[in-house]
Short mmCIF file of C-alpha atoms in Angstrom, two decimals:
data_model
loop_
_atom_site.label_atom_id
_atom_site.label_comp_id
_atom_site.label_asym_id
_atom_site.label_seq_id
_atom_site.Cartn_x
_atom_site.Cartn_y
_atom_site.Cartn_z
CA UNK A 1 125.37 75.51 106.14
CA UNK A 2 126.33 78.32 103.81
CA UNK A 3 123.56 80.59 102.61
CA UNK A 4 124.10 79.79 98.94
CA UNK A 5 123.69 76.09 99.78
CA UNK A 6 120.62 76.72 101.93
CA UNK A 7 118.82 78.75 99.25
CA UNK A 8 119.26 75.94 96.71
CA UNK A 9 117.76 73.43 99.14
CA UNK A 10 114.86 75.79 99.81
CA UNK A 11 114.36 76.25 96.07
CA UNK A 12 114.21 72.50 95.55
CA UNK A 13 111.39 72.21 98.10
CA UNK A 14 109.50 75.41 97.29
CA UNK A 15 109.53 74.67 93.55
CA UNK A 16 107.44 71.60 94.35
CA UNK A 17 105.25 72.91 97.18
CA UNK A 18 104.64 76.32 95.59
CA UNK A 19 105.08 75.44 91.93
CA UNK A 20 102.31 77.84 90.88
CA UNK A 21 103.39 80.78 93.03
CA UNK A 22 102.83 84.13 91.32
CA UNK A 23 101.74 87.68 92.03
CA UNK A 24 98.24 87.53 93.52
CA UNK A 25 97.11 90.82 91.99
CA UNK A 26 94.76 90.59 89.00
CA UNK A 27 95.82 92.40 85.83
CA UNK A 28 96.00 92.00 82.06
CA UNK A 29 98.47 94.74 81.06
CA UNK A 30 101.77 96.01 82.41
CA UNK A 31 100.23 99.33 83.38
CA UNK A 32 97.38 97.60 85.20
CA UNK A 33 99.93 95.73 87.30
CA UNK A 34 101.67 98.98 88.20
CA UNK A 35 98.37 100.59 89.18
CA UNK A 36 97.38 97.54 91.25
CA UNK A 37 100.71 97.52 93.10
CA UNK A 38 100.41 101.22 93.90
CA UNK A 39 96.94 100.55 95.31
CA UNK A 40 98.20 97.59 97.36
CA UNK A 41 100.25 99.75 99.74
CA UNK A 42 98.75 99.27 103.23
CA UNK A 43 95.94 97.25 101.65
CA UNK A 44 95.28 93.55 101.05
CA UNK A 45 95.62 92.09 97.57
CA UNK A 46 92.09 90.70 97.86
CA UNK A 47 90.63 94.15 98.40
CA UNK A 48 92.71 95.59 95.56
CA UNK A 49 91.42 92.90 93.22
CA UNK A 50 87.84 93.79 94.12
CA UNK A 51 88.50 97.47 93.40
CA UNK A 52 90.44 96.97 90.16
CA UNK A 53 87.67 94.83 88.71
CA UNK A 54 85.61 98.00 88.22
CA UNK A 55 88.60 100.33 87.90
CA UNK A 56 90.03 98.54 84.87
CA UNK A 57 86.63 98.44 83.19
CA UNK A 58 86.37 102.22 83.38
CA UNK A 59 90.00 103.03 82.55
CA UNK A 60 91.19 100.75 79.77
CA UNK A 61 94.47 102.40 78.81
CA UNK A 62 97.34 104.51 80.10
CA UNK A 63 95.72 107.50 78.40
CA UNK A 64 92.42 106.84 80.19
CA UNK A 65 94.19 106.98 83.56
CA UNK A 66 96.22 110.04 82.55
CA UNK A 67 93.10 111.97 81.52
CA UNK A 68 90.90 110.70 84.35
CA UNK A 69 88.75 112.95 86.51
CA UNK A 70 90.52 112.98 89.87
CA UNK A 71 87.30 112.98 91.90
CA UNK A 72 85.94 109.95 90.04
CA UNK A 73 89.27 108.13 90.36
CA UNK A 74 89.42 108.87 94.08
CA UNK A 75 85.93 107.52 94.63
CA UNK A 76 86.69 104.22 92.91
CA UNK A 77 89.96 103.59 94.76
CA UNK A 78 88.65 104.84 98.12
CA UNK A 79 88.29 101.28 99.60
CA UNK A 80 92.07 100.78 99.22
CA UNK A 81 92.86 103.50 101.76
CA UNK A 82 94.96 106.64 101.32
CA UNK A 83 92.79 107.11 98.26
CA UNK A 84 93.61 110.77 97.60
CA UNK A 85 97.35 110.15 97.49
CA UNK A 86 97.00 106.93 95.50
CA UNK A 87 94.65 108.49 92.94
CA UNK A 88 96.95 111.50 92.56
CA UNK A 89 100.00 109.26 92.06
CA UNK A 90 98.25 106.94 89.60
CA UNK A 91 97.16 109.84 87.40
CA UNK A 92 100.55 111.52 87.64
CA UNK A 93 102.59 108.41 86.82
CA UNK A 94 100.22 107.62 83.95
CA UNK A 95 100.86 111.07 82.47
CA UNK A 96 104.62 110.59 82.76
CA UNK A 97 104.47 107.12 81.17
CA UNK A 98 102.28 108.46 78.37
CA UNK A 99 104.37 111.53 77.61
CA UNK A 100 107.92 110.40 78.42
CA UNK A 101 107.76 106.70 77.56
CA UNK A 102 105.11 106.63 74.84
CA UNK A 103 102.74 104.63 77.02
CA UNK A 104 105.25 101.90 77.90
CA UNK A 105 106.64 101.15 81.34
CA UNK A 106 110.32 102.03 81.83
CA UNK A 107 112.51 99.01 82.51
CA UNK A 108 115.14 100.30 84.91
CA UNK A 109 115.08 100.75 88.67
CA UNK A 110 116.13 104.39 88.38
CA UNK A 111 113.31 105.30 86.00
CA UNK A 112 110.66 103.34 87.89
CA UNK A 113 111.38 104.80 91.32
CA UNK A 114 111.27 108.27 89.78
CA UNK A 115 107.54 107.72 89.14
CA UNK A 116 105.13 109.10 91.77
CA UNK A 117 104.19 106.50 94.38
CA UNK A 118 106.73 103.93 93.19
CA UNK A 119 109.38 102.65 95.61
CA UNK A 120 111.93 99.84 95.35
CA UNK A 121 109.42 97.15 96.29
CA UNK A 122 107.03 98.15 93.50
CA UNK A 123 109.86 98.67 91.03
CA UNK A 124 111.34 95.25 91.74
CA UNK A 125 107.98 93.57 91.20
CA UNK A 126 107.67 95.28 87.81
CA UNK A 127 111.25 94.43 86.86
CA UNK A 128 110.80 90.79 87.82
CA UNK A 129 107.28 90.02 86.62
CA UNK A 130 107.08 92.27 83.56
CA UNK A 131 110.64 92.44 82.30
CA UNK A 132 111.90 89.11 83.69
CA UNK A 133 114.93 90.77 85.22
CA UNK A 134 116.60 89.68 88.48
CA UNK A 135 114.57 91.32 91.23
CA UNK A 136 113.91 90.82 94.93
CA UNK A 137 110.62 92.14 96.29
CA UNK A 138 111.17 92.79 99.98
CA UNK A 139 107.71 92.93 101.53
CA UNK A 140 106.59 92.01 105.05
CA UNK A 141 106.67 88.30 104.23
CA UNK A 142 110.21 88.48 102.83
CA UNK A 143 111.42 90.47 105.84
CA UNK A 144 109.89 88.05 108.35
CA UNK A 145 110.77 84.78 106.63
CA UNK A 146 114.32 85.52 105.53
CA UNK A 147 115.06 86.56 109.10
CA UNK A 148 113.45 83.50 110.63
CA UNK A 149 115.05 81.07 108.22
CA UNK A 150 118.42 82.65 108.89
CA UNK A 151 119.16 83.95 105.41
CA UNK A 152 119.93 87.46 106.65
CA UNK A 153 120.52 89.38 109.86
CA UNK A 154 119.45 92.64 108.26
CA UNK A 155 116.09 94.20 109.15
CA UNK A 156 115.97 97.16 106.76
CA UNK A 157 114.25 96.25 103.45
CA UNK A 158 116.93 97.77 101.22
CA UNK A 159 119.75 96.14 103.20
CA UNK A 160 117.90 92.81 103.05
CA UNK A 161 117.55 93.15 99.28
CA UNK A 162 121.25 93.76 98.73
CA UNK A 163 122.25 91.06 101.20
CA UNK A 164 120.07 88.45 99.48
CA UNK A 165 121.45 89.46 96.09
CA UNK A 166 124.79 88.01 97.18
CA UNK A 167 123.52 84.42 97.05
CA UNK A 168 119.98 84.14 95.65
CA UNK A 169 120.32 83.03 92.00
CA UNK A 170 119.21 85.73 89.55
CA UNK A 171 116.89 83.39 87.68
CA UNK A 172 115.17 82.39 90.93
CA UNK A 173 114.88 85.77 92.64
CA UNK A 174 111.35 86.86 91.66
CA UNK A 175 109.92 83.34 92.05
CA UNK A 176 111.54 83.06 95.47
CA UNK A 177 109.75 86.22 96.59
CA UNK A 178 106.38 84.97 95.36
CA UNK A 179 107.00 81.65 97.12
CA UNK A 180 107.82 83.49 100.35
CA UNK A 181 104.43 85.21 100.17
CA UNK A 182 102.66 81.88 99.69
CA UNK A 183 104.65 80.27 102.52
CA UNK A 184 104.10 83.25 104.80
CA UNK A 185 100.36 83.17 104.27
CA UNK A 186 99.93 79.41 104.48
CA UNK A 187 102.41 78.40 107.17
CA UNK A 188 104.93 80.93 108.47
CA UNK A 189 102.55 83.65 109.59
CA UNK A 190 103.58 86.43 111.93
CA UNK A 191 101.89 85.41 115.19
CA UNK A 192 101.76 81.62 115.21
CA UNK A 193 103.86 79.87 112.56
CA UNK A 194 102.73 76.32 111.85
CA UNK A 195 106.15 74.72 112.24
CA UNK A 196 104.58 71.28 112.67
CA UNK A 197 103.59 71.21 108.97
CA UNK A 198 106.45 73.29 107.54
CA UNK A 199 108.52 71.51 104.85
CA UNK A 200 111.72 73.45 105.58
CA UNK A 201 112.11 73.18 109.36
CA UNK A 202 115.41 71.34 108.86
CA UNK A 203 116.70 74.49 107.15
CA UNK A 204 115.18 77.03 109.53
CA UNK A 205 117.12 78.89 112.23
CA UNK A 206 113.91 79.95 114.00
CA UNK A 207 112.73 76.34 114.31
CA UNK A 208 116.16 75.13 115.41
CA UNK A 209 116.46 77.85 118.06
CA UNK A 210 112.97 77.14 119.37
CA UNK A 211 113.69 73.41 119.55
CA UNK A 212 116.94 74.00 121.44
CA UNK A 213 115.19 76.33 123.90
CA UNK A 214 112.45 73.78 124.46
CA UNK A 215 114.95 70.97 125.04
CA UNK A 216 116.96 73.18 127.38
CA UNK A 217 113.96 73.94 129.54
CA UNK A 218 112.97 70.27 129.75
CA UNK A 219 116.33 69.21 131.24
#
């Protein structure tokens, strides 16, 4: 089956099973989402949401973050890990957004990745969720699942992104990534995927290979 055909069949199933899939970070403004994503590096979304509950009460605007006391900011974000670097980047990017973009997030990949602490994964999430542009967020779930399903042979995140762009419909790209996170957490986890309850085993290379190996050993 061609990859462009497979992705449409996956979409048909995932759109039903994960109809409400969305970013699991809590936020109310575009800048809050950017801050939350920066904090989420090497940290769980659940922990970030606990931290940002107080963080966003104290800092209510881009200007608040830009003018924040670095020691106070570090202390609040400490539970997210790498707190000194994250606090420094959050304050720095807030200053740039305030001064260069009049408090608004830039809407291009080039401008976003020029911000401190922002890589392609973060930029794509902003482009997709905030600006509704075609965007593929290649996180650990996307890397694992697209490889298992057989959508790509690439292992590098950037190469995976550009490979998937060849056949994932633009208007499905960001939703597909959110659905992969949901599927990865609920069923296709890293250590012991629950293939017995997976709705896309008939489309999955990993499942097909495992079944063939099992049948081969039983002969």
